[in-house]
Coordinates of C-alpha atoms in Angstrom, one line a residue:
M1 CA 0.0 0.0 0.0
V2 CA 1.7 3.1 -1.3
A3 CA -0.5 5.4 0.7
A4 CA 0.7 3.8 4.0
F5 CA 4.3 4.7 3.2
L6 CA 3.3 8.3 2.4
V7 CA 1.3 8.7 5.6
R8 CA 2.6 10.5 8.7
Q9 CA 0.7 12.5 11.2
H10 CA 1.4 15.5 9.1
P11 CA -0.3 15.7 5.7
S12 CA 2.0 15.1 2.7
D13 CA 2.6 17.6 -0.1
I14 CA 0.2 15.6 -2.3
D15 CA -2.5 15.8 0.4
R16 CA -2.0 19.6 0.8
E17 CA -2.1 20.2 -2.9
V18 CA -5.3 18.3 -3.5
Q19 CA -7.0 19.8 -0.5
S20 CA -5.9 23.3 -1.5
G21 CA -7.3 22.7 -5.0
L22 CA -10.6 21.6 -3.6
D23 CA -10.7 24.5 -1.1
S24 CA -10.1 27.0 -3.8
R25 CA -13.2 25.9 -5.8
S26 CA -16.6 26.9 -4.7
F27 CA -18.8 23.8 -5.2
E28 CA -22.3 24.4 -6.2
P29 CA -24.9 23.6 -3.5
L30 CA -26.5 21.1 -5.9
L31 CA -23.3 19.0 -5.6
E32 CA -23.4 18.9 -1.8
L33 CA -26.6 16.9 -1.6
P34 CA -25.4 13.9 -3.6
M35 CA -22.0 14.0 -1.9
E36 CA -23.7 13.8 1.5
A37 CA -26.0 11.0 0.3
L38 CA -22.9 9.0 -0.8
E39 CA -21.3 9.8 2.6
L40 CA -24.4 8.4 4.3
A41 CA -24.6 5.3 2.0
S42 CA -21.0 4.3 2.8
S43 CA -21.4 4.8 6.6
S44 CA -21.1 1.9 9.1
R45 CA -24.8 2.1 9.8
A46 CA -25.8 1.9 6.1
S47 CA -23.3 -1.0 5.5
F48 CA -24.6 -2.9 8.5
M49 CA -28.2 -2.4 7.4
L50 CA -27.4 -3.6 3.8
G51 CA -25.8 -6.7 5.2
V52 CA -28.9 -7.4 7.4
A53 CA -31.3 -6.8 4.5
V54 CA -29.3 -9.1 2.2
G55 CA -29.2 -11.8 4.9
L56 CA -32.9 -11.6 5.6
F57 CA -33.8 -11.6 1.9
F58 CA -31.8 -14.8 1.1
A59 CA -32.8 -16.5 4.4
I60 CA -36.5 -15.9 3.9
R61 CA -36.9 -16.1 0.1
R62 CA -34.3 -18.8 -0.6
A63 CA -33.7 -20.5 2.8
D64 CA -30.0 -19.7 2.3
W65 CA -28.1 -18.0 5.2
R66 CA -24.7 -17.9 3.5
P67 CA -25.0 -14.6 1.6
G68 CA -26.0 -12.8 4.8
V69 CA -23.0 -14.3 6.6
L70 CA -20.8 -13.3 3.7
M71 CA -22.0 -9.7 4.0
M72 CA -21.4 -9.6 7.7
I73 CA -17.9 -11.0 7.2
A74 CA -17.2 -8.3 4.7
F75 CA -18.5 -5.6 7.0
V76 CA -17.1 -6.7 10.4
G77 CA -13.7 -7.6 8.9
V78 CA -13.1 -4.3 7.1
V79 CA -14.3 -2.2 10.1
I80 CA -11.9 -4.0 12.4
Q81 CA -9.0 -3.5 10.0
A82 CA -9.7 0.2 9.4
D83 CA -10.1 0.8 13.1
V84 CA -6.8 -0.8 14.0
L85 CA -5.0 1.2 11.3
K86 CA -6.6 4.4 12.4
S87 CA -5.3 3.9 15.9
V88 CA -1.8 3.1 14.6
F89 CA -1.5 6.1 12.3
A90 CA -3.5 8.5 14.6
R91 CA -3.8 11.1 11.9
A92 CA -5.9 14.3 11.9
D93 CA -8.4 14.9 9.2
P94 CA -8.3 18.2 7.2
A95 CA -10.8 20.0 9.5
D96 CA -8.9 19.1 12.7
W97 CA -5.6 19.8 11.1
A98 CA -6.8 23.3 10.2
T99 CA -7.6 24.0 13.9
G100 CA -4.2 22.8 15.1
D101 CA -5.1 19.3 16.2
V102 CA -2.4 17.0 14.9
T103 CA -3.9 13.7 16.0
G104 CA -7.0 11.9 15.0
S105 CA -8.4 8.9 13.1
S106 CA -8.3 9.9 9.5
F107 CA -6.2 7.2 7.9
P108 CA -7.5 5.1 6.3
S109 CA -10.9 6.2 5.3
G110 CA -13.3 3.8 6.9
H111 CA -16.2 4.9 4.6
I112 CA -14.2 4.0 1.5
A113 CA -12.9 0.7 3.0
Q114 CA -16.5 -0.3 3.7
A115 CA -17.7 0.9 0.4
V116 CA -15.2 -1.3 -1.4
A117 CA -15.7 -4.4 0.8
V118 CA -19.4 -4.3 1.5
W119 CA -20.7 -2.9 -1.8
G120 CA -18.3 -5.1 -3.7
T121 CA -19.5 -8.2 -1.8
F122 CA -23.1 -7.2 -2.5
G123 CA -22.2 -6.9 -6.2
I124 CA -20.7 -10.3 -6.2
I125 CA -23.8 -11.9 -4.6
V126 CA -26.1 -10.1 -7.1
A127 CA -24.0 -10.8 -10.1
M128 CA -23.8 -14.6 -9.4
G129 CA -27.4 -14.8 -10.6
L130 CA -26.9 -12.8 -13.8
G131 CA -25.6 -13.2 -17.3
R132 CA -22.5 -11.5 -18.7
R133 CA -24.3 -8.2 -19.5
G134 CA -25.9 -8.2 -16.1
R135 CA -22.6 -8.7 -14.4
I136 CA -21.0 -5.9 -16.3
A137 CA -23.9 -3.6 -15.3
V138 CA -23.5 -4.5 -11.6
G139 CA -19.8 -4.0 -11.8
V140 CA -20.1 -0.6 -13.3
C141 CA -22.7 0.4 -10.8
V142 CA -20.6 -0.7 -7.8
A143 CA -17.5 1.0 -9.2
A144 CA -19.5 4.2 -9.7
L145 CA -20.8 4.1 -6.2
I146 CA -17.3 3.6 -4.8
A147 CA -15.8 6.4 -7.0
G148 CA -18.6 8.7 -5.9
S149 CA -18.1 7.9 -2.3
A150 CA -14.4 8.5 -2.6
L151 CA -15.0 11.9 -4.2
S152 CA -17.5 12.8 -1.5
R153 CA -14.8 12.3 1.2
L154 CA -12.6 14.8 -0.5
V155 CA -15.3 17.3 -1.5
L156 CA -16.7 17.4 2.0
G157 CA -13.3 17.8 3.5
A158 CA -13.5 14.7 5.6
H159 CA -10.2 13.1 4.4
W160 CA -6.9 13.7 2.7
I161 CA -6.4 12.0 -0.6
T162 CA -4.0 9.5 0.9
D163 CA -6.7 8.5 3.4
V164 CA -9.0 7.7 0.5
V165 CA -6.3 5.7 -1.3
G166 CA -5.6 3.9 1.9
G167 CA -9.3 3.1 2.3
L168 CA -9.4 1.7 -1.2
G169 CA -6.4 -0.5 -0.4
V170 CA -7.7 -1.8 2.8
G171 CA -11.2 -2.5 1.4
G172 CA -9.7 -4.0 -1.8
V173 CA -7.6 -6.5 0.1
W174 CA -10.5 -7.6 2.3
F175 CA -12.8 -7.7 -0.6
A176 CA -10.4 -10.1 -2.4
L177 CA -10.4 -12.4 0.5
V178 CA -14.2 -12.3 0.7
C179 CA -14.4 -13.0 -3.0
A180 CA -12.3 -16.1 -2.5
V181 CA -14.8 -17.3 0.1
A182 CA -17.8 -16.4 -2.0
L183 CA -16.5 -18.3 -5.1
N184 CA -16.1 -21.4 -3.0
M185 CA -19.5 -21.3 -1.4
P186 CA -21.6 -24.2 -2.7
S187 CA -24.9 -22.2 -2.6
L188 CA -23.4 -19.4 -4.7
R189 CA -21.7 -21.7 -7.2
S190 CA -24.9 -23.8 -7.6
Q191 CA -27.0 -20.6 -8.1
E192 CA -24.6 -19.5 -10.8
A193 CA -24.8 -22.9 -12.5
D194 CA -28.6 -23.0 -12.4
E195 CA -28.8 -19.5 -14.0
H196 CA -26.6 -20.6 -16.9
A197 CA -28.1 -24.1 -17.3

């Protein structure tokens, strides 16, 4: 993770340049609402609720508890990893840094790590029952949500650019592990085979 090597308690030159560029632009009020919506959608509460909803849907409609467990593994695992790293780096976010506070829990971005791991896992579960075009559509939607969420953390001044990159890395690593589990789950493999039979 390149971002981890660039991170110190003090923001890097890259962080300052990106933040300065964002601060110098006056974003239209119309942009703030979607950014705040993306921030909310990638929060811990929203990620947990998505996991519960997926779990209940599959448990009730298909008598299959494994997708719900997979979502919870994605959520809990990435939250723990992000929290541990936050305590290790103890880095202030842009708002706290501006007020003179040099410690905090900015790196890595937990919102982005969750967006990658949880939304990515949700995408895998949904895509298993779809054809090639459907999978591409799901992949594009998930990627757009993650990109939008990453942009929201910068536009709203919640994180430095290296925090966002770090969140993408943490979420990506955990998502890859969850994918390995998902692709070896009998229920998901059989669902995929049934759809293409």
